[in-house]
CSV table of C-alpha atoms and ligand atoms in Angstrom, one decimal:
chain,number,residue,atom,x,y,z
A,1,UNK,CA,13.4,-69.0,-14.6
A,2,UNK,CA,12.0,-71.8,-12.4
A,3,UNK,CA,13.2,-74.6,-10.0
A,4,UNK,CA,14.8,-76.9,-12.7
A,5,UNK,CA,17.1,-74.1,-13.5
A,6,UNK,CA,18.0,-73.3,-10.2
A,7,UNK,CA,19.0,-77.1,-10.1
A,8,UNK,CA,21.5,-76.9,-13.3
A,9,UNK,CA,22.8,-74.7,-11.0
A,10,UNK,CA,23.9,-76.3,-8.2
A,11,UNK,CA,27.4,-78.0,-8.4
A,12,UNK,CA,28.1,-81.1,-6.8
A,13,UNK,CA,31.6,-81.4,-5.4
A,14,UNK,CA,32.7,-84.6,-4.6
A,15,UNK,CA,35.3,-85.4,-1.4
A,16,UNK,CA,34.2,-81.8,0.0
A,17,UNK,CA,35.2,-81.2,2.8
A,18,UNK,CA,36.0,-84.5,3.4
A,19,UNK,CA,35.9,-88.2,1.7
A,20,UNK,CA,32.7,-89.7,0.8
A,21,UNK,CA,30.7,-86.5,1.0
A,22,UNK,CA,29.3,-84.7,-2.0
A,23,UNK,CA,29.1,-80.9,-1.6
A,24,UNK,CA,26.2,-79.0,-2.9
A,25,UNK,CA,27.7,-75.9,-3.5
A,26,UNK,CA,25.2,-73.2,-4.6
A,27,UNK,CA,27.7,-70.4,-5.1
A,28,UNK,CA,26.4,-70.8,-9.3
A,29,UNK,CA,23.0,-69.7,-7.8
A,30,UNK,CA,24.1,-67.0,-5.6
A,31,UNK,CA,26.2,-65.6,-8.1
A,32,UNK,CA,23.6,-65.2,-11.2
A,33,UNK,CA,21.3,-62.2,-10.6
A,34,UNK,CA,17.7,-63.5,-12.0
A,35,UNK,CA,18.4,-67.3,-10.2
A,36,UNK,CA,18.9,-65.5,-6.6
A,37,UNK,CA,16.2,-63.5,-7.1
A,38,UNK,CA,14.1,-66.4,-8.0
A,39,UNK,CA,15.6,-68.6,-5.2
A,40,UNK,CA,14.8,-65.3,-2.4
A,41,UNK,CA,11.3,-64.8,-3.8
A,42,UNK,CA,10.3,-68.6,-3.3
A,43,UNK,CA,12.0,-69.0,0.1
A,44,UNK,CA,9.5,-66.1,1.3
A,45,UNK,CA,6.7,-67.0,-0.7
A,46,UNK,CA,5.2,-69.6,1.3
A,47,UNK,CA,5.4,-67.2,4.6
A,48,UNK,CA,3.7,-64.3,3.5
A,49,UNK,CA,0.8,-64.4,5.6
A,50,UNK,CA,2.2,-66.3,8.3
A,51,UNK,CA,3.0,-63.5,10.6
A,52,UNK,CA,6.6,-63.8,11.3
A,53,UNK,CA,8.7,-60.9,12.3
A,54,UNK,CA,11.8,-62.4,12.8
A,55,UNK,CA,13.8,-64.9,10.3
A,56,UNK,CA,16.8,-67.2,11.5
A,57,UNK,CA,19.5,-67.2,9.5
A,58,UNK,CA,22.6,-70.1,10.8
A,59,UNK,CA,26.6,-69.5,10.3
A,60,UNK,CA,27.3,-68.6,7.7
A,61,UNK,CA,25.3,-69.3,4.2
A,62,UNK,CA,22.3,-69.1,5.7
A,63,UNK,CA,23.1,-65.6,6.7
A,64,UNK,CA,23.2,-65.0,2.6
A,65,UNK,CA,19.7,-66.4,2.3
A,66,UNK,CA,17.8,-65.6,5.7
A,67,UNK,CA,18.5,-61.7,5.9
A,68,UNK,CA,17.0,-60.6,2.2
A,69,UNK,CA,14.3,-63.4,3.1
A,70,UNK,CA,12.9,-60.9,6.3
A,71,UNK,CA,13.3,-57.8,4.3
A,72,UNK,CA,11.0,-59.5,1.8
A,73,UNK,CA,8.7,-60.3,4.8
A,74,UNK,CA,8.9,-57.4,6.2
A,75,UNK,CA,11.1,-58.6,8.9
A,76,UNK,CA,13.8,-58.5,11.2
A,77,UNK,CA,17.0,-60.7,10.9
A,78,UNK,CA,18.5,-62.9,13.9
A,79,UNK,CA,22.4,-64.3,13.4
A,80,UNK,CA,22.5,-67.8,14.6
A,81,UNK,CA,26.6,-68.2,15.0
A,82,UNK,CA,29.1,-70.3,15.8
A,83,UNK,CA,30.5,-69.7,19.5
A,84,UNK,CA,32.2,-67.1,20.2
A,85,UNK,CA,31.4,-64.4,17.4
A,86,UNK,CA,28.4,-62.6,19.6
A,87,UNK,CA,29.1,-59.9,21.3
A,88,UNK,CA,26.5,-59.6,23.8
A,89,UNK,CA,24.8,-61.6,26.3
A,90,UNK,CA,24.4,-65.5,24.2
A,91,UNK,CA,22.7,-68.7,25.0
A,92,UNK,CA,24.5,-71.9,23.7
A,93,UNK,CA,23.1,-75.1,22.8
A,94,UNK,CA,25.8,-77.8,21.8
A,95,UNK,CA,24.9,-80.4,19.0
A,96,UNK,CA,26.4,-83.5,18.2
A,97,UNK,CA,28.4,-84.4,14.8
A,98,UNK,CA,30.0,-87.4,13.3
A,99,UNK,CA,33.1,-86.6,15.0
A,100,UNK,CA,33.0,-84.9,18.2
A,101,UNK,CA,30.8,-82.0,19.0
A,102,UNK,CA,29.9,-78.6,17.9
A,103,UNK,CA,27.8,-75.7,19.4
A,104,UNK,CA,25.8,-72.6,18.0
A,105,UNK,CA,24.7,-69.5,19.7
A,106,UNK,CA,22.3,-66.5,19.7
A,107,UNK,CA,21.7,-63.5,21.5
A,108,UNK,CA,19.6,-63.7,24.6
A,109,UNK,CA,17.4,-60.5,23.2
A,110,UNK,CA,16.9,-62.0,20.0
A,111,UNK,CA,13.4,-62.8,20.3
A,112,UNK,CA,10.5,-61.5,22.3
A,113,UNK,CA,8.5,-64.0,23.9
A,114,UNK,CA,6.4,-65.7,21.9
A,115,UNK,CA,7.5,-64.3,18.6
A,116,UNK,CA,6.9,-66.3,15.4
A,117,UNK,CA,10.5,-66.7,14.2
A,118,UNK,CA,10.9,-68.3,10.4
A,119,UNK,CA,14.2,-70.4,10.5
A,120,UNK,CA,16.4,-70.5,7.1
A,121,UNK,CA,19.4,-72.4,6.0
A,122,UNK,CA,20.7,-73.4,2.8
A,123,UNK,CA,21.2,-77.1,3.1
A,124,UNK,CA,19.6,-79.4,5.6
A,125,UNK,CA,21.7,-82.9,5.6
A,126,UNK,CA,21.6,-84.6,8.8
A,127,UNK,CA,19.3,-82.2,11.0
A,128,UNK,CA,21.7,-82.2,13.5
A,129,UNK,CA,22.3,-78.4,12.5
A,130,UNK,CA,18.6,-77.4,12.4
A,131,UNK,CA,17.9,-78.8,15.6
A,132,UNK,CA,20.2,-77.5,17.4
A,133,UNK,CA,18.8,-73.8,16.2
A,134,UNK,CA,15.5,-75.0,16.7
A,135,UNK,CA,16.1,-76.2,20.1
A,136,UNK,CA,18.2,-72.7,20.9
A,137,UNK,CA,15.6,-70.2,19.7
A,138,UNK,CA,12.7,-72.1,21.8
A,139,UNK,CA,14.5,-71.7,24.5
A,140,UNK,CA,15.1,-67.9,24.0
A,141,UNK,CA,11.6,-67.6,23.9
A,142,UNK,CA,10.4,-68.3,19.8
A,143,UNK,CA,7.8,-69.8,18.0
A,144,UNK,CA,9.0,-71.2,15.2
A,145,UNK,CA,6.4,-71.7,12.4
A,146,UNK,CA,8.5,-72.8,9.5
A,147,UNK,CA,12.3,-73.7,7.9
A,148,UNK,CA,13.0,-73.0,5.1
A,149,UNK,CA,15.8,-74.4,2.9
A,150,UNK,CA,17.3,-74.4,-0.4
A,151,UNK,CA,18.2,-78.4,-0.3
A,152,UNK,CA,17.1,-81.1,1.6
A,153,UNK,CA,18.8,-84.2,1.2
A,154,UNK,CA,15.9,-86.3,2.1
A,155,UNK,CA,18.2,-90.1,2.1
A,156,UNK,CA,19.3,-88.2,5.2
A,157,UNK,CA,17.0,-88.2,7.0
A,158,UNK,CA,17.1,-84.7,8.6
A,159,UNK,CA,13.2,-83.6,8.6
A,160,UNK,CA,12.6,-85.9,11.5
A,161,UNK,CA,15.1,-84.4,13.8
A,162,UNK,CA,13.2,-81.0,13.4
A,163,UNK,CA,11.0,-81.7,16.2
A,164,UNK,CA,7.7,-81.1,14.4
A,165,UNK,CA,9.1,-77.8,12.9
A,166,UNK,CA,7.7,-78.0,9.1
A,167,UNK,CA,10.0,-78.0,6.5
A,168,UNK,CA,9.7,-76.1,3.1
A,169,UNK,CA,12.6,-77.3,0.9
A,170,UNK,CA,13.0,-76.1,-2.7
A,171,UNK,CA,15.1,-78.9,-4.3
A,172,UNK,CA,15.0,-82.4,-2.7
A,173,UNK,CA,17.3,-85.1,-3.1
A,174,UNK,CA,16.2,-88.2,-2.1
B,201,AMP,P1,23.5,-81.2,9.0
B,201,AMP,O1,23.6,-80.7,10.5
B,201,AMP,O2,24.1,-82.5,8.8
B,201,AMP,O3,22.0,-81.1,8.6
B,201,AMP,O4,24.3,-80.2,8.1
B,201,AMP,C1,23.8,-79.0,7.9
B,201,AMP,C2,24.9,-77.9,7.6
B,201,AMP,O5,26.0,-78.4,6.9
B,201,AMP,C3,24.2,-76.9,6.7
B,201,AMP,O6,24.3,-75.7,7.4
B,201,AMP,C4,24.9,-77.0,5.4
B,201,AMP,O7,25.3,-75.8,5.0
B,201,AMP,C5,26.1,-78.0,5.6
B,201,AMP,N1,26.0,-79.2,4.8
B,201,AMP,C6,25.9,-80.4,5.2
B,201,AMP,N2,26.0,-81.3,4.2
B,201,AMP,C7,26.2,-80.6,3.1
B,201,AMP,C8,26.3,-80.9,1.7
B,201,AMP,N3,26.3,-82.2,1.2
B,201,AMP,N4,26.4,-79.9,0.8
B,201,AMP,C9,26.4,-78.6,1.2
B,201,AMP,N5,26.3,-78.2,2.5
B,201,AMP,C10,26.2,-79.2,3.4
């Protein structure tokens, strides 16, 4: 097992969800047993000894990546979510797409102040998404030493919207 077979596994679907867009769909990954634990193990790997004790995970596959990522660092989970879903007290932070707007939300007692809070998603496209979470956990108080991310497709451009945020991708498309 090793990157290049995590790669045969990722489908490409073409018009999805809309024209002109080619859809990495990783649901071949998540779905084979040795690939996801290959693909969980090198998400956490570079973070080991970074001291983070919370990990990000945004709506909604990055939920499916981000929550065994903190258990196998030892720590907790925070849901970043579209609005609307959290029940308790949330801050919003409202991003722009290429149509219109969206927004994403997290608890205001997510974080302690200060914490060191390890971002994860599993596809980072036009950073818009990314940023948004990195801009909304700061302001609840994070540090956030890392994201880390199945995909990057780098022709995108994404990595420069992180705002200094380092990026650890697995697979990179350029
Ligand atoms: P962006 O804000 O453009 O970086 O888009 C990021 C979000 O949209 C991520 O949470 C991805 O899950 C999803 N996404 C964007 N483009 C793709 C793509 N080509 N294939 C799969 N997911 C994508």
């Amino acid at each position: 097992m090793g990157v290049d077979r995590l790669i045969s596994l990722i489908r490409d679907i073409p018009d999805f969800p809309e024209p002109g867009v080619v859809f990495k769909d990783i649901t071949p990954v998540l779905g084979d047993g040795k690939a996801l634990t290959f693909l969980l193990d090198a998400l956490a790997e570079p973070h080991k000894s970074s001291g983070v004790t919370k990990v990000a995970g945004i709506e909604a596959r990055g939920f499916t990546l981000a929550t065994p990522v903190a258990d196998r660092l030892n720590a907790g989970f925070i849901p970043v979510r579209k609005p609307g879903k959290l029940p308790h007290e949330t801050m919003r932070e409202e991003y722009t797409l290429e149509y219109g707007t969206d927004a994403l939300e997290v608890h205001m007692d997510s974080v302690v102040d200060g914490e060191k809070v390890l971002l994860v998603d599993d596809v980072i496209a036009t950073g818009g998404t990314a940023a948004a979470a990195v801009r909304l956990l700061r302001a609840v108080g994070a540090d956030i030493v890392g994201f880390a991310v199945f995909i990057e497709l780098a022709f995108l451009g994404g990595v420069e919207k992180l705002d200094g945020v380092p990026l650890h991708a697995l697979v990179r498309y350029d």
